[in-house]
Amino acid sequence: MPREKIKFALRMSPETQQLVKEMYPRDNCRTQNEFIEKAIQFYAGYVSGQDACEFLPAALTAAMRGTIRESENRIARLLFKLAVELDMVMNVLAAGMEIPQEDLDRLRGRCVRDVKSTNGSISLKDAVDYQRGGA
């Protein structure tokens, strides 16, 4: 049994009506009414902020997911390389320095606070200033 439909008057500009006439067959709709109903549901979903994947064409969604996946992979590879380089630097410094554990613990605490307070925007100049007795 088909769902009951409500009939009501709808006013639109001639340009919009022409657009509906041109587009409904391209969306595989059987009628202009079906096209308009789908358009209203699409727009209502967009306005309500539901999952955008429901309203984006599948090809666009797939392309966006692919681009995001590629970006994630690239960032992960770069972070890995950075971690390797940082580990090398720390090992070179550790081999040449004799730093007491309590100084190292204090420095770690200060570095954590600095990174948090600057959202990771730290500079070598700031570290040098601190090591030379600055703030």
PDB file of C-alpha atoms in Angstrom, residues 8-106:
ATOM      1  CA  PHE A   8      -0.655  21.453  -1.545  1.00  0.00           C
ATOM      2  CA  ALA A   9       0.116  24.476  -3.658  1.00  0.00           C
ATOM      3  CA  LEU A  10       3.739  25.283  -4.302  1.00  0.00           C
ATOM      4  CA  ARG A  11       4.995  28.512  -5.793  1.00  0.00           C
ATOM      5  CA  MET A  12       8.423  28.807  -7.369  1.00  0.00           C
ATOM      6  CA  SER A  13      10.158  30.990  -9.893  1.00  0.00           C
ATOM      7  CA  PRO A  14      10.059  29.960 -13.554  1.00  0.00           C
ATOM      8  CA  GLU A  15      13.831  29.413 -13.423  1.00  0.00           C
ATOM      9  CA  THR A  16      13.487  26.975 -10.526  1.00  0.00           C
ATOM     10  CA  GLN A  17      10.671  25.138 -12.271  1.00  0.00           C
ATOM     11  CA  GLN A  18      12.812  24.844 -15.416  1.00  0.00           C
ATOM     12  CA  LEU A  19      15.688  23.518 -13.293  1.00  0.00           C
ATOM     13  CA  VAL A  20      13.413  20.869 -11.778  1.00  0.00           C
ATOM     14  CA  LYS A  21      12.209  19.850 -15.274  1.00  0.00           C
ATOM     15  CA  GLU A  22      15.795  19.505 -16.494  1.00  0.00           C
ATOM     16  CA  MET A  23      17.199  17.751 -13.436  1.00  0.00           C
ATOM     17  CA  TYR A  24      14.593  15.213 -12.341  1.00  0.00           C
ATOM     18  CA  PRO A  25      15.339  12.731 -15.136  1.00  0.00           C
ATOM     19  CA  ARG A  26      19.075  13.022 -14.443  1.00  0.00           C
ATOM     20  CA  ASP A  27      18.445  11.958 -10.831  1.00  0.00           C
ATOM     21  CA  ASN A  28      16.449   8.924 -12.028  1.00  0.00           C
ATOM     22  CA  CYS A  29      13.257  10.344 -10.575  1.00  0.00           C
ATOM     23  CA  ARG A  30       9.991   9.341 -12.219  1.00  0.00           C
ATOM     24  CA  THR A  31       8.263  12.635 -11.470  1.00  0.00           C
ATOM     25  CA  GLN A  32       9.045  16.221 -10.617  1.00  0.00           C
ATOM     26  CA  ASN A  33       7.291  15.658  -7.285  1.00  0.00           C
ATOM     27  CA  GLU A  34       9.715  12.849  -6.431  1.00  0.00           C
ATOM     28  CA  PHE A  35      12.657  15.111  -7.296  1.00  0.00           C
ATOM     29  CA  ILE A  36      11.331  17.985  -5.173  1.00  0.00           C
ATOM     30  CA  GLU A  37      10.654  15.645  -2.246  1.00  0.00           C
ATOM     31  CA  LYS A  38      14.203  14.267  -2.432  1.00  0.00           C
ATOM     32  CA  ALA A  39      15.594  17.795  -2.651  1.00  0.00           C
ATOM     33  CA  ILE A  40      13.667  18.851   0.461  1.00  0.00           C
ATOM     34  CA  GLN A  41      14.898  15.795   2.396  1.00  0.00           C
ATOM     35  CA  PHE A  42      18.462  16.468   1.281  1.00  0.00           C
ATOM     36  CA  TYR A  43      18.299  20.110   2.304  1.00  0.00           C
ATOM     37  CA  ALA A  44      16.627  19.307   5.640  1.00  0.00           C
ATOM     38  CA  GLY A  45      19.439  16.855   6.407  1.00  0.00           C
ATOM     39  CA  TYR A  46      22.016  19.445   5.432  1.00  0.00           C
ATOM     40  CA  VAL A  47      20.425  22.094   7.662  1.00  0.00           C
ATOM     41  CA  SER A  48      20.060  19.738  10.618  1.00  0.00           C
ATOM     42  CA  GLY A  49      23.739  18.788  10.356  1.00  0.00           C
ATOM     43  CA  GLN A  50      23.256  15.034  10.094  1.00  0.00           C
ATOM     44  CA  ASP A  51      25.936  12.758   8.696  1.00  0.00           C
ATOM     45  CA  ALA A  52      27.117  14.498   5.541  1.00  0.00           C
ATOM     46  CA  CYS A  53      27.828  11.132   3.890  1.00  0.00           C
ATOM     47  CA  GLU A  54      24.095  10.598   3.489  1.00  0.00           C
ATOM     48  CA  PHE A  55      23.819  13.704   1.332  1.00  0.00           C
ATOM     49  CA  LEU A  56      27.044  13.759  -0.632  1.00  0.00           C
ATOM     50  CA  PRO A  57      27.373  11.775  -3.827  1.00  0.00           C
ATOM     51  CA  ALA A  58      29.183   8.463  -3.280  1.00  0.00           C
ATOM     52  CA  ALA A  59      32.054   9.426  -5.597  1.00  0.00           C
ATOM     53  CA  LEU A  60      32.681  12.657  -3.707  1.00  0.00           C
ATOM     54  CA  THR A  61      32.547  10.868  -0.358  1.00  0.00           C
ATOM     55  CA  ALA A  62      34.998   8.221  -1.590  1.00  0.00           C
ATOM     56  CA  ALA A  63      37.361  10.878  -2.949  1.00  0.00           C
ATOM     57  CA  MET A  64      37.260  12.799   0.343  1.00  0.00           C
ATOM     58  CA  ARG A  65      37.929   9.632   2.353  1.00  0.00           C
ATOM     59  CA  GLY A  66      40.841   8.766   0.067  1.00  0.00           C
ATOM     60  CA  THR A  67      42.346  12.218   0.414  1.00  0.00           C
ATOM     61  CA  ILE A  68      42.018  12.115   4.192  1.00  0.00           C
ATOM     62  CA  ARG A  69      43.521   8.605   4.331  1.00  0.00           C
ATOM     63  CA  GLU A  70      46.487   9.735   2.205  1.00  0.00           C
ATOM     64  CA  SER A  71      47.014  12.758   4.463  1.00  0.00           C
ATOM     65  CA  GLU A  72      46.871  10.591   7.586  1.00  0.00           C
ATOM     66  CA  ASN A  73      49.406   8.164   6.118  1.00  0.00           C
ATOM     67  CA  ARG A  74      51.749  10.972   5.111  1.00  0.00           C
ATOM     68  CA  ILE A  75      51.547  12.600   8.557  1.00  0.00           C
ATOM     69  CA  ALA A  76      52.130   9.223  10.236  1.00  0.00           C
ATOM     70  CA  ARG A  77      55.229   8.576   8.081  1.00  0.00           C
ATOM     71  CA  LEU A  78      56.593  12.056   8.790  1.00  0.00           C
ATOM     72  CA  LEU A  79      55.975  11.686  12.536  1.00  0.00           C
ATOM     73  CA  PHE A  80      57.789   8.347  12.489  1.00  0.00           C
ATOM     74  CA  LYS A  81      60.791   9.889  10.698  1.00  0.00           C
ATOM     75  CA  LEU A  82      60.787  12.796  13.142  1.00  0.00           C
ATOM     76  CA  ALA A  83      60.679  10.425  16.114  1.00  0.00           C
ATOM     77  CA  VAL A  84      63.668   8.483  14.716  1.00  0.00           C
ATOM     78  CA  GLU A  85      65.666  11.693  14.257  1.00  0.00           C
ATOM     79  CA  LEU A  86      64.741  12.939  17.730  1.00  0.00           C
ATOM     80  CA  ASP A  87      65.764   9.586  19.241  1.00  0.00           C
ATOM     81  CA  MET A  88      69.126   9.867  17.486  1.00  0.00           C
ATOM     82  CA  VAL A  89      69.661  13.397  18.842  1.00  0.00           C
ATOM     83  CA  MET A  90      68.703  12.330  22.368  1.00  0.00           C
ATOM     84  CA  ASN A  91      71.105   9.381  22.238  1.00  0.00           C
ATOM     85  CA  VAL A  92      73.965  11.563  20.994  1.00  0.00           C
ATOM     86  CA  LEU A  93      73.314  14.075  23.796  1.00  0.00           C
ATOM     87  CA  ALA A  94      72.943  11.355  26.424  1.00  0.00           C
ATOM     88  CA  ALA A  95      76.266   9.801  25.362  1.00  0.00           C
ATOM     89  CA  GLY A  96      78.106  13.084  25.830  1.00  0.00           C
ATOM     90  CA  MET A  97      76.390  14.516  28.893  1.00  0.00           C
ATOM     91  CA  GLU A  98      76.181  13.469  32.512  1.00  0.00           C
ATOM     92  CA  ILE A  99      72.823  14.813  33.668  1.00  0.00           C
ATOM     93  CA  PRO A 100      71.546  13.935  37.170  1.00  0.00           C
ATOM     94  CA  GLN A 101      68.138  12.233  37.207  1.00  0.00           C
ATOM     95  CA  GLU A 102      66.548  14.986  39.320  1.00  0.00           C
ATOM     96  CA  ASP A 103      67.636  17.658  36.818  1.00  0.00           C
ATOM     97  CA  LEU A 104      66.254  15.560  33.999  1.00  0.00           C
ATOM     98  CA  ASP A 105      62.923  15.133  35.821  1.00  0.00           C
ATOM     99  CA  ARG A 106      62.699  18.887  36.498  1.00  0.00           C
TER     100      ARG A 106
END
